[in-house]
PDB file of C-alpha atoms in Angstrom:
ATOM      1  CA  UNK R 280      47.714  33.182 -91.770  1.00 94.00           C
ATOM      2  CA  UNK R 281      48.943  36.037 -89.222  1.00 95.00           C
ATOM      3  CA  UNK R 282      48.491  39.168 -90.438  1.00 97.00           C
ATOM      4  CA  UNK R 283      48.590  42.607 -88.903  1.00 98.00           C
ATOM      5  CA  UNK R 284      47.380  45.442 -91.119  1.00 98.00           C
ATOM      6  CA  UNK R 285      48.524  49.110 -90.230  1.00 98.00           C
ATOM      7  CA  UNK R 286      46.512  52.066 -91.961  1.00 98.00           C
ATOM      8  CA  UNK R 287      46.277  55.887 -90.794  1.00 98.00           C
ATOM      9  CA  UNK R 288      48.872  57.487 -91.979  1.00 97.00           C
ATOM     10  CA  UNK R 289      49.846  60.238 -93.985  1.00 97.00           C
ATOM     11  CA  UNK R 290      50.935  63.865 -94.371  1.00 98.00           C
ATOM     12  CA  UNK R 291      50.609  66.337 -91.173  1.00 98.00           C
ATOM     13  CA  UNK R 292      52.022  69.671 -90.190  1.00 98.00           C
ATOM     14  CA  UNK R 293      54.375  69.866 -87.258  1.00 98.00           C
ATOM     15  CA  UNK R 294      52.017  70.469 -83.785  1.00 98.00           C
ATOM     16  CA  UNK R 295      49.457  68.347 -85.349  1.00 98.00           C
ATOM     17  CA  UNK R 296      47.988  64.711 -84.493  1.00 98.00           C
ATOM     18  CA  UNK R 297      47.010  61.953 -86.123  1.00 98.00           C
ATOM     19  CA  UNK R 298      46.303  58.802 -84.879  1.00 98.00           C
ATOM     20  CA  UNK R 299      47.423  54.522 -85.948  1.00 98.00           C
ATOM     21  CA  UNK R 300      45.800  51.647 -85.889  1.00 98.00           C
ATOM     22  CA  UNK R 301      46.777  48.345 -86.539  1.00 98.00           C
ATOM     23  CA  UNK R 302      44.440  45.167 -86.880  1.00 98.00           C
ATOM     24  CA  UNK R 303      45.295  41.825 -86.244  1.00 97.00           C
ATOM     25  CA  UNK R 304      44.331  38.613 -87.567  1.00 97.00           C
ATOM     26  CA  UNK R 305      44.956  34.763 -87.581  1.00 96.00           C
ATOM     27  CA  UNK R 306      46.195  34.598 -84.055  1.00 93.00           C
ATOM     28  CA  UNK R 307      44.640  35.078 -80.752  1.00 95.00           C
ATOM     29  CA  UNK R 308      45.555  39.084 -80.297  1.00 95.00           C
ATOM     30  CA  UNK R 309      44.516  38.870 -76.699  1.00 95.00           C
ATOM     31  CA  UNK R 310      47.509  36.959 -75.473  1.00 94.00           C
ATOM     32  CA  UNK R 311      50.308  39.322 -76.596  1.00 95.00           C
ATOM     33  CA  UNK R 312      52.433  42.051 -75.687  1.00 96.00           C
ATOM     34  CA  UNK R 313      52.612  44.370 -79.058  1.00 97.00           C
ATOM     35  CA  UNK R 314      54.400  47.300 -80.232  1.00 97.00           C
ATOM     36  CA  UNK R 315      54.905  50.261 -82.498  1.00 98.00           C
ATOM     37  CA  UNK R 316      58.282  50.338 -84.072  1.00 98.00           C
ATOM     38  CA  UNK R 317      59.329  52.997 -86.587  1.00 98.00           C
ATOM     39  CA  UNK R 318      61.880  53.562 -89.276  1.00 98.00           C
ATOM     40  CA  UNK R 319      62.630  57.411 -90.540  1.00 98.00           C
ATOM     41  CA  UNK R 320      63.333  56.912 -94.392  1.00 97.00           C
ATOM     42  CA  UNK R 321      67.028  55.317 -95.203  1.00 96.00           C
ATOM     43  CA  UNK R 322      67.367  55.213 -91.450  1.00 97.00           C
ATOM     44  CA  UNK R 323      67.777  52.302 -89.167  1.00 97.00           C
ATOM     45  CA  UNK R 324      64.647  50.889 -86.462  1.00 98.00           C
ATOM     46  CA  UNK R 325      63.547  52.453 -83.462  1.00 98.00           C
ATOM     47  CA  UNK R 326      61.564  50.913 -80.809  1.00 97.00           C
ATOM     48  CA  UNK R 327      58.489  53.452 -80.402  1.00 98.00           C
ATOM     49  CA  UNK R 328      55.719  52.360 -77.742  1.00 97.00           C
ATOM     50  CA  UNK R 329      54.643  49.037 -76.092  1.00 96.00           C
ATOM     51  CA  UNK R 330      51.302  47.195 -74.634  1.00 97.00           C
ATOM     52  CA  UNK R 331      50.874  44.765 -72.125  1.00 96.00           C
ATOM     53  CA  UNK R 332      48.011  41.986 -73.429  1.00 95.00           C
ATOM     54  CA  UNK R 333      45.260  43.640 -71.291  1.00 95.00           C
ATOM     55  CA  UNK R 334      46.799  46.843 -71.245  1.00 96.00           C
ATOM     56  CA  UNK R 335      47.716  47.541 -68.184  1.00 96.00           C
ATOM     57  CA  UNK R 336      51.061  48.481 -68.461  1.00 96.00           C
ATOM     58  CA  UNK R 337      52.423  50.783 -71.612  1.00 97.00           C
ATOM     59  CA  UNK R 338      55.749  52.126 -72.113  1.00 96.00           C
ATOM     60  CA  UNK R 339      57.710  54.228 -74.611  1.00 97.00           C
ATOM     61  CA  UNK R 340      60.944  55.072 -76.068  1.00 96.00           C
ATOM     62  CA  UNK R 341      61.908  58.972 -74.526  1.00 96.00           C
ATOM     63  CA  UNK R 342      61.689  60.818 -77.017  1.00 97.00           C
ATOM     64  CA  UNK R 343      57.702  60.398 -77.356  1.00 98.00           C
ATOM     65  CA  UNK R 344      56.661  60.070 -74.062  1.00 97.00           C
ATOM     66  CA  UNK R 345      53.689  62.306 -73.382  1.00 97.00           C
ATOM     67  CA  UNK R 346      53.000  62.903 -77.033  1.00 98.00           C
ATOM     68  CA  UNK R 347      52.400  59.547 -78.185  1.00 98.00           C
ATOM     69  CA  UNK R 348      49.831  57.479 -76.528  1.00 98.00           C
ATOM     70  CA  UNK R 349      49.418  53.860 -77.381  1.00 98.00           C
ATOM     71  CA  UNK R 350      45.841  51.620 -76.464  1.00 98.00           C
ATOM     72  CA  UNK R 351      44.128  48.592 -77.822  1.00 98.00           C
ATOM     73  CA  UNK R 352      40.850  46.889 -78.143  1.00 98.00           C
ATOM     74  CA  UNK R 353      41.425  43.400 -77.779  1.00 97.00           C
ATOM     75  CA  UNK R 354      37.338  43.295 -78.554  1.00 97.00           C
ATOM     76  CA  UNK R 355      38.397  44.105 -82.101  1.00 97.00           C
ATOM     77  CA  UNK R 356      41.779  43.052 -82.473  1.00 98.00           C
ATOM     78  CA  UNK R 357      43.098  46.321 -82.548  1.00 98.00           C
ATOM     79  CA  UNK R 358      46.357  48.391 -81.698  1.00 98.00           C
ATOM     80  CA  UNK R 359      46.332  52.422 -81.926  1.00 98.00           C
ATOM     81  CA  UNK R 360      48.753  54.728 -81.679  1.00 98.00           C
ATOM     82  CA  UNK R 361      47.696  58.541 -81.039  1.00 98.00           C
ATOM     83  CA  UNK R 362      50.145  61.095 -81.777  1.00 98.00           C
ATOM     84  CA  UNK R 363      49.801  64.214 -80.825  1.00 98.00           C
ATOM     85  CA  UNK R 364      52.422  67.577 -80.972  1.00 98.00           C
ATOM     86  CA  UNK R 365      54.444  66.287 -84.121  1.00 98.00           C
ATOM     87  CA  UNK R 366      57.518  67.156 -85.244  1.00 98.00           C
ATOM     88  CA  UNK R 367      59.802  66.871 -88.339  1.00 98.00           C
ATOM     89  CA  UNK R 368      61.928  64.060 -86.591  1.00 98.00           C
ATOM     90  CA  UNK R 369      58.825  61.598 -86.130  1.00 98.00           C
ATOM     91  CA  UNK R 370      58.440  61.182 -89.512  1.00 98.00           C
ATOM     92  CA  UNK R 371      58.964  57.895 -89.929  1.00 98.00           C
ATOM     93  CA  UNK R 372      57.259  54.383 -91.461  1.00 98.00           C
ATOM     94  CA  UNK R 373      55.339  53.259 -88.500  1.00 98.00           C
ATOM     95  CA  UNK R 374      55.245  49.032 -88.081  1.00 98.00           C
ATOM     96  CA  UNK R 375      53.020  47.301 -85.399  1.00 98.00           C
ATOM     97  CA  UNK R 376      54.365  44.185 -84.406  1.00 97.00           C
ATOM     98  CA  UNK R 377      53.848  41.399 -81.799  1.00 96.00           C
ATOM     99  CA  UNK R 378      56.393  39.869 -79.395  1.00 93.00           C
ATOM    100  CA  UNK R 379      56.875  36.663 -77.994  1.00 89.00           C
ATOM    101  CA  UNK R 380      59.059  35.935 -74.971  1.00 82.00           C
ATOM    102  CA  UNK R 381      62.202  37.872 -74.813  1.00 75.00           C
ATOM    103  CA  UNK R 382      60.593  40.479 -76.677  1.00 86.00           C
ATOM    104  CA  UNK R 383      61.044  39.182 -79.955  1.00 94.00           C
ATOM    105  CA  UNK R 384      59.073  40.877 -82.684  1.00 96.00           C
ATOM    106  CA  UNK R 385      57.593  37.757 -84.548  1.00 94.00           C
ATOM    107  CA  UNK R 386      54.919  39.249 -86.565  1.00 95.00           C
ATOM    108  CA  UNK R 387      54.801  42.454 -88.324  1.00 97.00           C
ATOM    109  CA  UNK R 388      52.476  44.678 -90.687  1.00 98.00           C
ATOM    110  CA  UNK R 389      53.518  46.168 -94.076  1.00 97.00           C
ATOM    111  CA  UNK R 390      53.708  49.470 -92.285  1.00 98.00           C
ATOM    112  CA  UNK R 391      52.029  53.071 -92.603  1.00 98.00           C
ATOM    113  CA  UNK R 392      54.148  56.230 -93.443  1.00 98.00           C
ATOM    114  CA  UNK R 393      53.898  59.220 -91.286  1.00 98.00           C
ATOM    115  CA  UNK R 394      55.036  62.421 -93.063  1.00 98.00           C
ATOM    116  CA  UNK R 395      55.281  65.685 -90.729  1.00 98.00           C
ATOM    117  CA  UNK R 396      56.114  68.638 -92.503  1.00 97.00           C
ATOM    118  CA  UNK R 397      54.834  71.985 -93.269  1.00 95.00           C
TER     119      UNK R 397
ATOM    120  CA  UNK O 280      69.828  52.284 -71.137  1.00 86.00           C
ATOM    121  CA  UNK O 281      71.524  50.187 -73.032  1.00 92.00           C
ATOM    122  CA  UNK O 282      73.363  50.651 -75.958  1.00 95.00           C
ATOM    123  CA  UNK O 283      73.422  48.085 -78.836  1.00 96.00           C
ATOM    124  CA  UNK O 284      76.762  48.383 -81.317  1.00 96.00           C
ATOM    125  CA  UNK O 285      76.519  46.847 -84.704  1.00 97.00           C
ATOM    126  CA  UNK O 286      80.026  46.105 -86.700  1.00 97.00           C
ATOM    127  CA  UNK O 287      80.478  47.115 -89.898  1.00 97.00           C
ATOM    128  CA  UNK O 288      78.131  49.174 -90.522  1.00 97.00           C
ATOM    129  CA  UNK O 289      78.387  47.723 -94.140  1.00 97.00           C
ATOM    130  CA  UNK O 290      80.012  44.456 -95.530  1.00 96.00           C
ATOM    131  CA  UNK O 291      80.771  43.661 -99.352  1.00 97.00           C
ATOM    132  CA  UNK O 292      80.710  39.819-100.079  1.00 96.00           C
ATOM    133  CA  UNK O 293      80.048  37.391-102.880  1.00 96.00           C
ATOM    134  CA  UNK O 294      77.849  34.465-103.430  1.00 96.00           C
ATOM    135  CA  UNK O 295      79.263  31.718-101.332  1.00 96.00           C
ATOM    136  CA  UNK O 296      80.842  33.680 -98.606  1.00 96.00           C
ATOM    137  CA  UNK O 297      80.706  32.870 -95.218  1.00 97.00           C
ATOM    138  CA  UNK O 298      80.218  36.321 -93.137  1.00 97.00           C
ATOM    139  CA  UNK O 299      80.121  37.643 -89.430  1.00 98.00           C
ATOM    140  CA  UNK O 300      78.097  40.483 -88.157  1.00 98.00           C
ATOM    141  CA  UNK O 301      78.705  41.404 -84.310  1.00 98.00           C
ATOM    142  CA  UNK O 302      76.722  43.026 -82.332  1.00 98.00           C
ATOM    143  CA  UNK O 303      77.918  44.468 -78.546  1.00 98.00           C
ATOM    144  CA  UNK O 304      75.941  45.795 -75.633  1.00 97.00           C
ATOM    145  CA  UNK O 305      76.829  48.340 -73.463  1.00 96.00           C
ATOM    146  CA  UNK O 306      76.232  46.044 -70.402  1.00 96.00           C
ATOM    147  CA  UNK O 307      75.544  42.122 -69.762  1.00 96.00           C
ATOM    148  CA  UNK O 308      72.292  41.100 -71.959  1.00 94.00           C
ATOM    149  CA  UNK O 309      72.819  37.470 -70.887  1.00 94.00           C
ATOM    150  CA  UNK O 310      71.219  35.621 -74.387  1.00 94.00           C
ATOM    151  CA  UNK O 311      68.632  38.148 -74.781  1.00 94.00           C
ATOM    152  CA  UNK O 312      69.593  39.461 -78.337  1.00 97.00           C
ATOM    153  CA  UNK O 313      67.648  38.770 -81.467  1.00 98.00           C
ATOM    154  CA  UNK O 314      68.557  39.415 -85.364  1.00 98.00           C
ATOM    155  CA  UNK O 315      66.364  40.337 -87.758  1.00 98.00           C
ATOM    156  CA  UNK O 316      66.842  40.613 -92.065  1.00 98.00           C
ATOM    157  CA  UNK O 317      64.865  43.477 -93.574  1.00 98.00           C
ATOM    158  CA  UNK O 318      64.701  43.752 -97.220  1.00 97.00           C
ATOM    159  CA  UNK O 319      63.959  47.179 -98.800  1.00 95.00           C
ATOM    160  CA  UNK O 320      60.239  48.479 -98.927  1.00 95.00           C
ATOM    161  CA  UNK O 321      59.975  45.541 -96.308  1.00 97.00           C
ATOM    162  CA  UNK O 322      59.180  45.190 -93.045  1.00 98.00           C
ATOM    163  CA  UNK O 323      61.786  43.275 -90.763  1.00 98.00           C
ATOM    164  CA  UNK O 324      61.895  39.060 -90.359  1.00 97.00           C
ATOM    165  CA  UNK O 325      63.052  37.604 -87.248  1.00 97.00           C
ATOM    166  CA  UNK O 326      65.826  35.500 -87.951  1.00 98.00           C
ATOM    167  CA  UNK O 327      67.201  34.363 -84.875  1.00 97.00           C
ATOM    168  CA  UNK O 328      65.908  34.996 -81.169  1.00 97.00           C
ATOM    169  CA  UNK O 329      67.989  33.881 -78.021  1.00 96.00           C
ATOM    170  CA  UNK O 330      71.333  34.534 -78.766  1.00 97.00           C
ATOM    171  CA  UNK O 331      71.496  30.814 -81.107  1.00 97.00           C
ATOM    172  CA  UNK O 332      67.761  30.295 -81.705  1.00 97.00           C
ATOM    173  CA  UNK O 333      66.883  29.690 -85.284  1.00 97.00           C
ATOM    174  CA  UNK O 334      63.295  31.280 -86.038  1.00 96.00           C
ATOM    175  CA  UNK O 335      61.077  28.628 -87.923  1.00 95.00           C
ATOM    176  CA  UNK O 336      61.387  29.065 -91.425  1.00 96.00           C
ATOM    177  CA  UNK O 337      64.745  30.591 -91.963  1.00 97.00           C
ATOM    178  CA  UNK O 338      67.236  28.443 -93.493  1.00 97.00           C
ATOM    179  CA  UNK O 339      70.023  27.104 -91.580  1.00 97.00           C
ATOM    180  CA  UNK O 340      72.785  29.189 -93.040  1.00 97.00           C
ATOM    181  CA  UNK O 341      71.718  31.213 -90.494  1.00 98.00           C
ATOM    182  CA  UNK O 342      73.371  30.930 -87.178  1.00 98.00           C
ATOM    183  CA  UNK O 343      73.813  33.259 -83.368  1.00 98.00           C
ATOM    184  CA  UNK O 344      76.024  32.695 -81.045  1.00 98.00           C
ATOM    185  CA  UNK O 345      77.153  34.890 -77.774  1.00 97.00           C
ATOM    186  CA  UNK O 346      75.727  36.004 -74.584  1.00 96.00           C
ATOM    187  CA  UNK O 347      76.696  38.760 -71.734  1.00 96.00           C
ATOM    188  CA  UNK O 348      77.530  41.342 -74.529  1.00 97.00           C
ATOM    189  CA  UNK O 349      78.942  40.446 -77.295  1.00 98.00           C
ATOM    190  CA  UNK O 350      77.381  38.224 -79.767  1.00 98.00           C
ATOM    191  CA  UNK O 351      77.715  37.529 -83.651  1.00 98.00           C
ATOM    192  CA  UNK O 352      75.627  36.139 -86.790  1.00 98.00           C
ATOM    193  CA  UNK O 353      76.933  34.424 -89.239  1.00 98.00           C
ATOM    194  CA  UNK O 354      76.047  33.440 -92.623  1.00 97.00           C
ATOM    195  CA  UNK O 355      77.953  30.538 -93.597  1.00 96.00           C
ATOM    196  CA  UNK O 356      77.334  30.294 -97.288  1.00 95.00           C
ATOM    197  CA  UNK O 357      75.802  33.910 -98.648  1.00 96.00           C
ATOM    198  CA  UNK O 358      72.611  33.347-101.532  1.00 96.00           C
ATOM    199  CA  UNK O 359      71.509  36.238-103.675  1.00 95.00           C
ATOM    200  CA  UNK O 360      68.571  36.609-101.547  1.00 96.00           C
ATOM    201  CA  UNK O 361      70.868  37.018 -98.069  1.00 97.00           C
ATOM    202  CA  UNK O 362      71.960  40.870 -99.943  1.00 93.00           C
ATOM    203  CA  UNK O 363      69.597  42.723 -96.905  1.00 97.00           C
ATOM    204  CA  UNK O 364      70.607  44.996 -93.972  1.00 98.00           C
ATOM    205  CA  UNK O 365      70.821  43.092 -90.592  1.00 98.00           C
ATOM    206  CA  UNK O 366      69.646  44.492 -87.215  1.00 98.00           C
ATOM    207  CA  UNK O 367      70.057  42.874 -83.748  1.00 98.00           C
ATOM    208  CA  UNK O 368      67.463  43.630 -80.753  1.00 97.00           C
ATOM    209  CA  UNK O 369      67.443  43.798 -77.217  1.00 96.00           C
ATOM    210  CA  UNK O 370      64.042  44.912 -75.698  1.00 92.00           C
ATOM    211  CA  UNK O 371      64.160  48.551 -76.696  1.00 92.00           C
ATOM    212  CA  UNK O 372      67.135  48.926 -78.399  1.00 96.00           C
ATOM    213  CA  UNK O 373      68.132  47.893 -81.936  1.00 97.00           C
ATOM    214  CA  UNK O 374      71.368  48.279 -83.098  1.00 97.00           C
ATOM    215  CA  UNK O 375      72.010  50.783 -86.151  1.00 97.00           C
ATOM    216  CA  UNK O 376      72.401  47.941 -88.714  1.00 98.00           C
ATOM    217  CA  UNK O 377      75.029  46.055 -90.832  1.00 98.00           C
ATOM    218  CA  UNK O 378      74.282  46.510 -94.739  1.00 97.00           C
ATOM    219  CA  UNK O 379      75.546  43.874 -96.735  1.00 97.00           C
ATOM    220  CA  UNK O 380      76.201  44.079-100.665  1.00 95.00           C
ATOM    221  CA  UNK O 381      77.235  42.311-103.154  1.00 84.00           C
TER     222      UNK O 381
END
């Protein structure tokens, strides 16, 4: 059974960090692109961050761009996100997920809640 | 970047109803649109991928059609468990979702 299993989240105050991770299981990590996708509460889904299978090439959605930095370890079947200079508006349940041609998000965890506020 | 338009933004319907979502891109997406179901306190579930591509596993009440930029999903026959907000994808972009109620 696929699973992917996000944990790390919580409460923060604005300028701080805090960092994701989401670990995979029942399919062969290694061989595909994955993503961070968020959803700020009774709001709709926003594409956040994305990995290439060895890494190689990352991208994000503008609005995190040199705040959010996002990494893997296919070793242990493992996707982070690190988050740095929060504000209010990222607060948000955070969802890893992994695509399959035409970047189609297949596979998804249960999510992790991010809560930035003072 | 391109912009993804969802109509309505929320749909009453019955048991037994056959309903359309659309969905419209700022520019030509050839068939690369997907639509996902979310549930509340859920994450999402692909539904279709492709445009017309029915994910394994969801019933075949479930249909996409379209391509260049304006595409639809229908249900043909709505089920108690089909009450969910709707989203459709390209790359980046989601559109801002079609609630449907009962």
């Amino acid at each position: 059974e696929v699973q992917l299993v996000e944990s790390g989240g919580g409460l923060v105050q604005p300028g701080g960090s805090l960092r994701l991770s989401c670990t995979a299981s029942g399919f062969t990590f290694s061989n595909y692109w994955v993503s961070w996708v968020r959803q700020p509460p009774g709001k709709g889904l926003e594409w956040v961050a994305q990995i290439k299978q060895d890494g190689s090439e990352k991208y994000y959605v503008g609005s995190v761009r040199g705040r959010f930095t996002i990494s893997r370890d296919n070793a242990k079947n493992s996707l982070y996100l690190q988050m740095n200079s929060l504000r209010a508006e990222d607060t948000a349940m955070y969802y890893c997920a992994s695509e399959e041609t035409g970047t189609r998000f297949v596979y998804w965890g249960q999510g992790t809640l991010v809560t930035v506020s003072s | 970047d391109i912009q993804m338009t969802q109509s309505p933004s929320s749909l009453s319907a019955s048991v037994g109803d056959r309903v359309t979502i659309t969905c419209r891109a700022s520019q030509s997406i050839d068939s690369y649109l997907n639509w996902y179901q979310q549930k509340p306190g859920k994450a999402p579930n692909l539904l279709i991928y492709a445009a017309s591509s029915l994910q394994t596993g969801v019933p075949s009440r479930f249909s996409g059609s379209g391509s260049g930029t304006d595409f639809t999903l229908t249900i043909s026959s709505l089920q108690p468990e089909d009450f969910a907000t709707y989203y459709c994808q390209q790359r980046g972009t989601f559109g801002q979702g079609t609630k449907l109620e009962i």
